[in-house]
Coordinates of N, CA and C in Angstrom, one line a residue:
M1263 N 0.9 -1.1 0.5 CA 0.2 0.0 0.3 C 1.2 1.4 0.0
R1264 N 0.9 2.1 -1.0 CA 1.0 3.2 -1.0 C 1.1 4.7 0.0
L1265 N 1.8 5.3 0.5 CA 0.9 6.6 1.3 C 1.5 7.7 0.4
R1266 N 0.8 8.8 0.6 CA 1.0 9.8 0.0 C 1.1 10.5 0.9
L1267 N 2.0 11.7 0.7 CA 2.1 12.6 2.0 C 1.9 13.5 1.9
A1268 N 0.9 14.6 2.0 CA 0.3 15.6 2.1 C 0.8 17.0 2.0
T1269 N 1.1 17.9 0.7 CA 1.2 18.4 0.5 C 1.1 19.6 1.7
P1270 N 2.1 20.4 1.5 CA 2.1 22.0 2.6 C 1.2 22.7 2.4
A1271 N 0.6 22.7 1.2 CA -1.2 23.6 0.7 C -1.7 22.8 1.7
A1272 N -2.4 21.8 0.8 CA -2.8 20.3 1.9 C -3.2 20.8 3.0
R1273 N -1.9 21.0 3.7 CA -1.9 20.9 5.6 C -2.5 22.2 6.0
T1274 N -2.1 23.2 5.7 CA -2.9 24.3 5.2 C -3.9 24.2 5.5
A1275 N -4.8 23.8 5.0 CA -6.0 24.6 4.5 C -7.0 23.5 5.4
A1276 N -6.0 22.1 5.8 CA -6.6 21.6 7.0 C -6.9 21.9 8.3
V1277 N -5.7 22.9 8.8 CA -6.3 23.2 9.6 C -5.7 24.7 9.7
R1278 N -7.0 25.2 8.5 CA -7.2 26.5 8.9 C -9.5 26.2 9.2
R1279 N -9.0 27.3 9.6 CA -10.7 28.0 10.1 C -11.3 28.6 9.3
P1280 N -12.8 28.2 9.0 CA -13.2 29.5 8.6 C -13.8 30.3 9.4
S1281 N -13.7 31.4 9.4 CA -13.7 33.1 10.1 C -15.1 32.7 10.8
R1282 N -15.5 33.3 11.8 CA -16.5 33.5 12.4 C -17.1 34.4 12.3
V1283 N -16.8 35.0 12.8 CA -17.0 36.8 11.5 C -17.6 37.2 10.5
T1284 N -19.3 37.5 10.6 CA -19.6 37.6 9.5 C -20.5 38.7 9.6
V1285 N -20.9 39.7 9.0 CA -22.3 40.3 8.6 C -23.0 40.3 8.1
P1286 N -24.3 39.7 8.9 CA -25.5 39.8 8.1 C -25.5 40.7 6.6
R1287 N -26.4 40.5 5.2 CA -26.9 40.7 4.7 C -27.7 42.0 5.1
G1288 N -27.5 43.8 4.2 CA -28.4 44.8 5.0 C -28.0 45.2 6.1
L1289 N -27.1 44.9 6.5 CA -26.9 45.0 8.0 C -25.5 46.8 8.0
L1290 N -25.0 46.2 7.3 CA -23.8 47.4 6.6 C -24.9 48.5 6.3
A1291 N -25.7 48.9 5.5 CA -26.4 49.4 4.5 C -26.9 50.3 5.8
G1292 N -27.8 49.1 6.8 CA -28.7 50.3 7.2 C -28.2 50.7 8.5
T1293 N -26.5 50.1 8.8 CA -26.5 51.1 10.0 C -25.5 52.6 9.5
L1294 N -25.6 52.7 8.2 CA -24.9 53.8 7.4 C -25.9 54.4 7.0
A1295 N -26.7 54.3 7.2 CA -28.4 55.0 6.7 C -28.9 55.5 7.8
A1296 N -29.1 54.7 8.8 CA -28.9 55.5 10.8 C -27.9 56.5 10.9
A1297 N -27.0 55.8 10.7 CA -25.9 56.9 11.0 C -26.2 58.8 10.0
A1298 N -26.1 58.1 8.6 CA -26.7 59.6 8.4 C -28.3 60.2 8.8
L1299 N -28.9 59.3 8.8 CA -29.9 59.9 9.6 C -29.8 61.4 11.2
A1300 N -28.9 60.3 12.0 CA -28.2 60.6 13.3 C -27.6 61.9 13.3
W1301 N -26.7 62.4 12.1 CA -25.9 63.5 12.0 C -26.4 64.4 10.4
G1302 N -27.8 64.1 10.0 CA -28.5 65.1 9.1 C -28.9 66.8 9.8
P1303 N -29.5 66.5 11.1 CA -29.9 67.9 11.7 C -28.4 68.8 12.1
Y1304 N -27.1 68.1 12.5 CA -25.7 69.0 12.3 C -25.5 69.1 10.7
A1305 N -25.3 68.5 10.1 CA -25.4 68.7 8.8 C -25.9 70.1 8.7
I1306 N -27.1 70.3 8.8 CA -28.1 71.6 8.5 C -27.7 72.5 9.5
D1307 N -27.9 72.0 10.4 CA -27.5 73.5 11.0 C -26.1 73.3 12.0
P1308 N -25.0 73.1 11.5 CA -22.9 72.7 11.6 C -23.0 73.4 13.6
K1309 N -23.9 75.1 13.6 CA -23.3 75.3 14.1 C -24.0 75.2 16.2
G1310 N -25.1 73.3 15.8 CA -25.2 73.1 17.6 C -24.6 71.5 17.6
R1311 N -24.5 71.2 18.8 CA -23.8 70.2 19.3 C -24.3 69.2 18.9
P1312 N -22.4 68.3 17.7 CA -23.6 66.6 17.4 C -23.0 65.7 18.6
V1313 N -23.8 66.6 20.2 CA -23.2 64.4 21.0 C -24.1 64.3 21.1
T1314 N -26.0 64.7 20.4 CA -26.8 62.9 20.1 C -26.3 62.2 19.5
A1315 N -25.6 62.6 18.0 CA -25.3 62.0 16.7 C -23.7 61.2 17.1
L1316 N -23.6 62.0 18.4 CA -21.9 61.3 18.5 C -22.3 59.6 19.2
V1317 N -23.4 60.0 20.2 CA -23.6 59.0 20.7 C -24.6 57.6 20.3
L1318 N -25.3 58.2 19.3 CA -25.9 57.4 18.3 C -25.0 56.5 17.4
S1319 N -24.5 57.1 16.9 CA -23.0 56.6 16.1 C -22.7 55.5 16.7
G1320 N -22.0 55.6 17.8 CA -21.3 55.0 19.4 C -22.3 53.2 19.3
I1321 N -23.7 54.2 19.0 CA -24.7 53.0 19.6 C -24.6 52.3 18.5
Y1322 N -24.4 53.3 16.9 CA -24.8 52.0 16.5 C -23.1 51.3 15.7
A1323 N -22.3 51.9 15.7 CA -21.1 50.5 15.8 C -21.2 49.7 16.8
G1324 N -21.3 49.6 17.8 CA -21.7 48.6 19.1 C -22.0 47.5 18.5
L1325 N -23.6 47.8 17.9 CA -23.9 46.7 17.8 C -24.1 46.3 16.6
L1326 N -23.3 47.1 15.6 CA -22.3 46.2 14.3 C -21.1 45.1 15.0
V1327 N -20.1 45.7 16.2 CA -19.5 45.1 16.3 C -20.0 43.7 17.1
L1328 N -21.2 44.0 17.7 CA -21.8 42.3 18.5 C -22.2 41.6 17.6
T1329 N -23.1 42.3 16.5 CA -23.5 41.1 15.2 C -22.5 40.3 15.2
M1330 N -21.0 41.0 14.5 CA -20.2 39.8 13.7 C -19.7 39.1 14.8
C1331 N -19.8 39.8 16.3 CA -19.0 38.8 17.0 C -20.0 37.7 17.5
S1332 N -21.0 37.5 17.8 CA -22.5 37.0 18.5 C -23.3 37.8 18.4
R1333 N -24.5 37.2 17.4 CA -25.8 37.4 17.1 C -26.5 36.9 17.9
R1334 N -26.5 35.9 18.4 CA -27.4 35.7 19.9 C -26.9 36.4 21.3
A1335 N -26.0 36.8 21.2 CA -26.0 38.3 22.3 C -26.5 39.6 22.1
K1336 N -26.8 39.7 20.4 CA -27.4 41.4 20.7 C -28.6 40.8 20.2
V1337 N -29.1 39.8 19.8 CA -31.4 39.7 19.9 C -31.4 40.1 21.4
L1338 N -30.3 38.8 22.6 CA -31.0 39.3 24.1 C -30.9 40.1 24.0
L1339 N -29.9 40.9 23.9 CA -29.8 42.8 23.9 C -30.8 43.2 23.7
I1340 N -31.5 43.4 22.4 CA -32.0 43.6 21.8 C -33.4 43.6 22.4
R1341 N -33.8 41.9 22.3 CA -35.7 42.0 23.0 C -35.5 43.0 24.4
A1342 N -34.5 42.5 24.9 CA -34.7 43.0 26.6 C -35.0 44.5 26.2
V1343 N -34.1 45.3 25.8 CA -34.7 47.1 25.3 C -35.9 46.6 24.7
Q1344 N -36.4 45.9 24.3 CA -37.9 46.3 23.6 C -38.8 45.6 23.6
R1345 N -38.4 45.3 25.3 CA -39.3 43.7 26.2 C -40.2 45.7 27.5
W1346 N -38.8 46.0 28.3 CA -38.6 47.4 28.7 C -38.8 48.1 28.2
M1347 N -38.5 49.0 26.7 CA -38.3 50.0 27.1 C -39.6 50.8 25.8
I1348 N -39.0 50.2 24.3 CA -39.7 50.7 22.8 C -41.6 49.8 23.6
N1349 N -41.5 48.7 23.2 CA -42.6 47.7 22.8 C -44.4 48.9 23.9
P1350 N -43.7 48.5 25.3 CA -44.6 49.0 25.7 C -45.4 50.3 25.7
V1351 N -44.3 51.0 25.0 CA -44.9 52.8 24.6 C -45.3 52.6 23.2
M1352 N -44.9 51.6 22.4 CA -45.7 51.4 20.3 C -47.4 51.6 21.0
R1353 N -47.1 50.4 22.1 CA -48.5 49.2 22.4 C -49.5 50.2 22.9
L1354 N -49.0 50.8 23.7 CA -50.1 51.8 24.1 C -50.4 53.0 22.9
M1355 N -49.4 53.3 22.2 CA -49.4 54.5 21.1 C -50.4 54.3 20.1
L1356 N -50.5 52.7 20.1 CA -51.1 52.1 19.2 C -52.6 51.9 19.7
A1357 N -52.4 52.1 20.5 CA -54.2 51.5 21.7 C -55.2 52.5 21.5
L1358 N -54.3 54.0 21.5 CA -54.9 54.8 21.4 C -55.1 55.7 20.2
G1359 N -54.8 55.0 19.2 CA -54.8 55.4 17.6 C -53.9 56.4 17.6
I1360 N -52.7 56.8 17.8 CA -52.1 56.8 17.3 C -51.4 56.1 16.8
N1361 N -50.1 56.2 15.6 CA -49.5 55.6 14.9 C -48.4 56.5 13.9
P1362 N -47.7 57.0 14.9 CA -46.5 57.8 14.0 C -44.9 57.0 13.6
L1363 N -45.1 56.1 13.1 CA -43.9 55.0 12.3 C -44.4 53.7 11.6
G1364 N -45.8 53.7 11.3 CA -45.9 53.4 9.9 C -45.9 52.0 10.6
L1365 N -46.6 51.6 11.5 CA -47.2 49.9 12.8 C -48.3 49.6 13.1
A1366 N -47.9 48.1 13.2 CA -49.5 47.7 13.5 C -49.3 46.5 15.3
I1367 N -50.1 46.2 15.1 CA -50.2 45.3 15.7 C -50.6 43.9 15.8
L1368 N -49.8 43.0 16.2 CA -50.2 41.7 15.5 C -50.7 40.7 16.6
E1369 N -51.0 39.5 16.8 CA -51.9 38.9 17.6 C -51.8 37.8 17.7
T1370 N -50.7 37.1 18.2 CA -50.4 35.5 18.3 C -51.4 34.7 19.2
R1371 N -51.1 33.3 19.1 CA -51.2 32.5 20.7 C -49.8 32.1 21.0
G1372 N -49.5 32.6 22.4 CA -47.9 31.4 22.8 C -48.5 29.4 22.3
H1373 N -47.5 29.9 22.0 CA -47.2 28.1 22.1 C -47.4 27.3 22.9
R1374 N -46.8 27.9 23.4 CA -47.0 26.8 25.2 C -47.7 28.0 26.9
S1375 N -47.7 28.8 26.8 CA -48.8 29.5 27.7 C -50.3 29.6 27.2
G1376 N -50.5 29.6 26.1 CA -51.7 29.2 25.1 C -52.4 30.7 25.0
K1377 N -52.1 31.9 25.9 CA -52.6 33.2 26.4 C -52.6 34.1 24.5
T1378 N -52.9 35.2 24.5 CA -53.3 35.7 23.6 C -51.9 36.6 24.0
R1379 N -50.9 36.5 22.5 CA -49.7 37.0 22.3 C -49.9 38.7 21.5
R1380 N -49.3 39.6 21.7 CA -49.7 41.4 20.8 C -48.0 42.1 21.3
V1381 N -48.1 42.3 19.9 CA -46.6 43.4 19.1 C -46.8 44.0 18.4
P1382 N -46.2 45.6 18.5 CA -46.3 45.7 17.5 C -44.8 45.5 16.8
V1383 N -45.5 45.7 15.1 CA -44.4 44.7 13.5 C -44.9 46.0 12.5
G1384 N -44.2 45.8 11.9 CA -43.7 47.0 10.5 C -45.3 47.3 10.0
N1385 N -46.0 47.4 9.8 CA -46.9 47.7 8.8 C -46.8 47.6 7.6
G1386 N -46.4 45.7 7.0 CA -46.3 46.0 5.3 C -47.5 45.8 5.2
R1387 N -48.7 46.0 4.8 CA -49.8 45.7 3.9 C -49.4 46.1 2.6
Q1388 N -50.2 45.1 2.2 CA -50.5 46.2 0.1 C -51.5 44.3 0.0
G1389 N -53.2 45.9 0.3 CA -53.8 44.8 -0.1 C -54.2 44.3 1.0
S1390 N -55.2 42.6 0.2 CA -55.2 42.0 1.1 C -53.8 41.1 1.6
Q1391 N -53.0 41.4 1.2 CA -51.2 41.0 1.8 C -50.7 42.0 3.0
F1392 N -49.9 40.7 3.7 CA -50.0 41.2 5.0 C -48.0 41.2 4.7
W1393 N -47.2 41.7 5.2 CA -46.1 40.9 5.1 C -45.0 41.8 6.3
I1394 N -44.2 41.1 6.7 CA -43.3 40.7 7.8 C -41.9 40.3 7.9
I1395 N -40.9 41.5 8.0 CA -39.7 41.2 7.9 C -38.9 40.9 9.4
A1396 N -39.1 40.2 10.1 CA -38.9 39.6 11.3 C -37.4 39.8 11.8
E1397 N -36.8 40.5 12.4 CA -35.3 40.9 12.4 C -34.7 39.9 13.3
H1398 N -35.2 38.5 14.6 CA -34.7 38.2 14.7 C -35.0 36.9 14.4
G1399 N -36.1 36.4 13.5 CA -35.7 35.0 12.6 C -36.6 34.3 13.7
M1400 N -35.9 33.4 13.6 CA -37.1 31.7 14.3 C -36.9 32.3 15.8
R1401 N -35.7 32.9 16.4 CA -35.7 33.3 17.9 C -36.9 34.5 17.9
A1402 N -37.5 35.0 17.2 CA -38.6 35.6 17.9 C -39.7 35.0 18.4
G1403 N -40.3 35.5 19.5 CA -41.2 34.8 20.0 C -42.6 34.8 19.3
Y1404 N -43.1 36.0 18.8 CA -43.9 35.8 17.7 C -43.6 35.0 16.5
V1405 N -43.0 34.6 16.2 CA -42.7 33.8 14.9 C -42.9 32.3 15.6
Q1406 N -42.1 32.1 16.3 CA -42.0 30.7 17.0 C -43.9 29.9 17.5
N1407 N -44.2 31.4 18.1 CA -45.5 30.8 17.9 C -46.7 30.6 16.3
I1408 N -46.4 31.9 15.6 CA -47.0 31.4 13.8 C -46.6 30.2 13.7
A1409 N -45.1 29.3 14.1 CA -44.8 28.2 13.6 C -45.6 27.1 14.3
H1410 N -46.6 27.0 15.3 CA -46.8 26.1 16.1 C -48.3 26.6 15.5
D1411 N -49.1 27.9 15.3 CA -50.1 28.2 15.3 C -50.5 29.5 14.6
P1412 N -51.0 28.9 12.7 CA -50.9 30.1 12.1 C -51.9 31.0 12.2
H1413 N -52.8 30.7 12.8 CA -54.1 32.2 12.5 C -53.6 33.2 13.5
V1414 N -53.6 33.7 13.4 CA -53.2 35.4 13.6 C -54.9 36.4 12.8
R1415 N -54.6 37.4 14.1 CA -54.8 39.0 13.4 C -53.8 40.1 13.4
V1416 N -54.9 41.3 12.7 CA -53.2 42.5 13.0 C -54.6 43.5 13.0
R1417 N -54.3 44.8 13.9 CA -54.8 45.4 14.2 C -54.2 46.3 13.2
L1418 N -55.2 47.2 12.0 CA -54.2 48.3 11.0 C -55.7 48.9 10.7
R1419 N -55.8 50.1 9.7 CA -56.9 50.8 9.3 C -56.6 50.3 8.2
T1420 N -58.6 50.7 8.7 CA -59.3 49.5 7.2 C -60.3 51.0 7.2
G1421 N -60.2 51.5 5.7 CA -61.2 53.0 5.8 C -60.7 54.0 7.2
W1422 N -61.2 54.7 7.7 CA -61.6 55.6 8.5 C -60.9 54.9 10.4
R1423 N -61.2 53.7 10.7 CA -61.1 53.5 11.6 C -59.9 52.0 12.0
Y1424 N -59.6 51.6 13.1 CA -58.4 50.8 13.5 C -58.9 49.8 13.2
R1425 N -59.5 48.3 12.9 CA -59.7 47.5 13.1 C -58.7 45.9 13.6
W1426 N -59.4 44.5 13.6 CA -58.9 43.5 14.2 C -59.0 42.6 12.5
V1427 N -58.2 42.4 12.2 CA -58.6 41.4 10.5 C -58.2 40.2 11.1
P1428 N -58.6 39.8 10.9 CA -58.1 37.5 10.9 C -56.9 37.4 9.6
G1429 N -56.1 36.8 10.0 CA -55.4 35.7 8.4 C -54.5 35.2 9.2
I1430 N -54.0 34.2 8.3 CA -53.7 33.5 8.6 C -51.5 33.3 8.2
A1431 N -50.9 33.1 8.5 CA -49.2 33.2 8.5 C -48.7 32.3 7.9
T1432 N -47.7 32.5 7.3 CA -47.2 31.8 6.5 C -45.5 32.0 6.9
L1433 N -44.2 31.2 7.4 CA -42.7 31.5 7.8 C -42.4 31.3 6.4
R1434 N -41.7 32.4 5.7 CA -41.2 32.3 4.3 C -39.7 32.4 4.2
P1435 N -38.9 31.5 5.0 CA -37.3 31.2 5.3 C -36.5 31.3 3.4
D1436 N -37.0 30.7 2.6 CA -37.2 30.8 0.6 C -37.0 32.3 0.7
D1437 N -37.1 33.2 0.9 CA -38.2 35.4 0.3 C -36.5 34.7 0.8
D1438 N -35.9 36.1 0.1 CA -35.3 37.4 0.0 C -36.0 38.4 1.4
P1439 N -34.9 38.6 2.3 CA -36.5 39.5 3.2 C -36.2 40.6 2.9
L1440 N -34.7 41.3 2.2 CA -34.0 42.8 1.7 C -35.4 42.5 0.6
A1441 N -34.8 41.8 -0.4 CA -35.6 42.3 -1.1 C -37.5 42.4 -0.9
R1442 N -37.7 42.0 -0.5 CA -39.2 42.0 0.0 C -39.4 43.5 0.7
Q1443 N -38.2 43.8 2.1 CA -38.8 44.7 2.4 C -38.6 46.3 1.4
R1444 N -37.9 45.7 0.3 CA -37.5 47.4 -0.4 C -39.2 47.2 -1.4
R1445 N -39.1 46.6 -1.6 CA -41.3 46.4 -1.9 C -41.8 46.7 -1.0
I1446 N -42.1 46.6 0.5 CA -42.7 46.9 1.3 C -42.5 48.4 1.6
I1447 N -41.2 48.7 1.4 CA -41.3 50.5 2.0 C -41.8 51.1 0.2
A1448 N -41.5 50.7 -1.1 CA -42.4 51.8 -1.5 C -42.6 53.0 -1.4
W1449 N -41.2 53.6 -1.5 CA -41.3 54.9 -1.6 C -41.9 55.7 -0.1
H1450 N -42.4 55.2 0.8 CA -42.8 55.2 1.7 C -41.8 55.7 3.1
P1451 N -41.7 56.6 3.4 CA -40.6 57.2 3.9 C -40.6 56.8 6.2
L1452 N -42.7 56.5 6.1 CA -42.0 55.7 7.8 C -41.9 54.3 7.2
R1453 N -42.5 54.0 6.3 CA -41.4 52.3 6.5 C -40.6 52.5 5.8
A1454 N -39.5 53.4 5.5 CA -38.4 53.1 5.4 C -37.9 53.8 6.5
L1455 N -38.6 54.7 7.2 CA -37.9 54.7 8.7 C -37.3 53.4 9.5
N1456 N -38.3 52.7 8.9 CA -39.1 51.4 10.7 C -38.0 50.2 9.3
A1457 N -38.0 50.3 8.6 CA -36.7 49.1 7.9 C -35.3 49.7 8.7
I1458 N -35.1 50.9 8.7 CA -33.6 50.7 9.1 C -33.4 50.4 10.1
N1459 N -34.3 50.6 11.0 CA -34.4 50.3 12.4 C -34.3 48.9 12.5
V1460 N -35.0 47.8 11.3 CA -35.3 46.4 11.3 C -34.1 46.3 11.4
R1461 N -32.8 46.4 10.8 CA -32.0 46.4 10.0 C -30.5 46.3 10.9
V1462 N -30.8 47.6 11.4 CA -29.9 47.9 12.6 C -30.3 47.0 13.4
L1463 N -31.2 46.8 14.0 CA -31.7 46.2 15.4 C -31.8 44.7 15.3
G1464 N -31.8 43.9 14.2 CA -32.0 42.9 13.6 C -30.4 41.7 13.2
A1465 N -30.6 40.3 13.1 CA -29.2 39.8 12.5 C -29.5 38.7 12.0
D1466 N -30.7 38.4 12.0 CA -31.6 36.8 11.0 C -32.9 37.4 10.9
L1467 N -32.6 38.0 9.7 CA -34.1 38.3 8.7 C -35.1 37.4 8.7
L1468 N -35.9 37.2 8.7 CA -36.9 36.1 8.0 C -37.8 37.2 8.1
T1469 N -38.7 36.9 6.1 CA -40.2 37.0 5.9 C -41.3 36.9 6.5
V1470 N -42.3 36.8 6.8 CA -43.3 36.4 7.4 C -44.9 37.1 6.3
H1471 N -45.5 35.8 6.1 CA -46.4 37.0 4.8 C -47.7 36.4 5.9
I1472 N -48.5 36.7 6.3 CA -50.5 36.8 6.4 C -51.3 37.3 5.1
Q1473 N -51.7 36.1 5.5 CA -53.0 36.6 3.8 C -54.6 36.8 5.0
L1474 N -54.3 38.3 4.7 CA -56.0 38.3 5.6 C -57.3 38.4 4.8
D1475 N -58.4 38.3 5.9 CA -59.5 38.6 5.9 C -59.9 39.8 6.1
L1476 N -60.0 40.3 4.9 CA -60.5 42.1 5.7 C -62.0 41.1 5.0
G1477 N -63.3 41.1 5.0 CA -64.2 40.7 5.2 C -64.6 40.6 6.6
Q1478 N -63.3 39.8 7.3 CA -63.6 39.6 8.6 C -63.3 40.9 9.6
A1479 N -63.6 41.7 9.7 CA -62.5 42.7 10.2 C -63.3 43.1 11.1
S1480 N -62.9 43.0 12.4 CA -63.3 43.3 13.7 C -63.6 44.5 14.4
Q1481 N -64.0 44.7 15.5 CA -63.6 45.6 16.7 C -62.6 44.1 17.5
P1482 N -62.1 45.3 18.4 CA -60.8 44.3 19.4 C -61.9 43.8 20.8
P1483 N -62.1 42.8 21.3 CA -62.7 42.5 22.4 C -62.2 43.2 23.7
V1484 N -63.5 43.2 24.2 CA -62.8 44.6 25.5 C -62.2 43.4 27.1
A1485 N -62.0 42.6 27.1 CA -60.6 41.7 27.7 C -59.1 42.3 27.2
A1486 N -58.6 42.5 28.7 CA -57.4 42.7 28.1 C -56.5 41.2 27.6
T1487 N -55.6 41.2 27.5 CA -55.0 40.8 27.6 C -53.4 40.4 27.4
T1488 N -52.6 39.5 26.9 CA -50.8 39.5 27.4 C -50.3 39.7 26.3
S1489 N -49.2 40.1 26.8 CA -48.2 40.7 25.2 C -46.5 40.2 25.7
V1490 N -46.0 39.7 24.4 CA -44.3 39.6 25.1 C -43.6 40.6 24.0
P1491 N -42.2 40.0 24.8 CA -41.3 41.3 23.8 C -40.5 41.1 22.6
A1492 N -41.6 41.2 21.9 CA -40.7 40.9 19.9 C -41.0 42.4 19.4
R1493 N -40.4 41.9 17.9 CA -41.0 43.4 17.3 C -40.2 43.4 16.2
A1494 N -40.9 43.8 15.2 CA -40.1 43.5 13.7 C -40.8 44.8 12.7
A1495 N -39.7 44.6 11.8 CA -40.5 45.2 10.0 C -41.9 44.6 9.7

């Protein structure tokens, strides 16, 4: 039996390990866009103090580095911030009929507790179709709920009033979330702003499609429900 000695190039390839530092698609562009928005007021008025712009730029840069080092750590950090700071305010504003950021409320059924869960999401409605770009992918609580029970409701404006519209949700892992996001924006400034936030705060984007049943739109029930910390575009 003949033995073949490995060449130096083969030995180098054998011990070489793939780099674990990766940048998700769309993250760099979203970070640059967010930083540009932060520096916009200072560019208009150079005499002002760019303290806020510097702080925001530092946060965006830190999130970029954190995403490259550990996506799981970023998800845990962002979910904590959303749970205790962002989502409660957004849910209250939407409950009062105030929708300044082009958002909607998604209602799912908890796959463990069985309780009703509500979370603010980006308003990606296109007729009877509703699209969501989940910034945390399968790590998002409402995405896991949909995987177990696709029956959902979305609170959005139909005519002059906000109503709950039932629908069937489907996870679309084969869909390109960035291309879908560009179609959702459609030159809508509020949706574009939300898309930037999704890219900056997200780690693993996932497309979620909801087929709305507009004929079954109704008012929300009087009974209060429980919410979970999750947000997407």
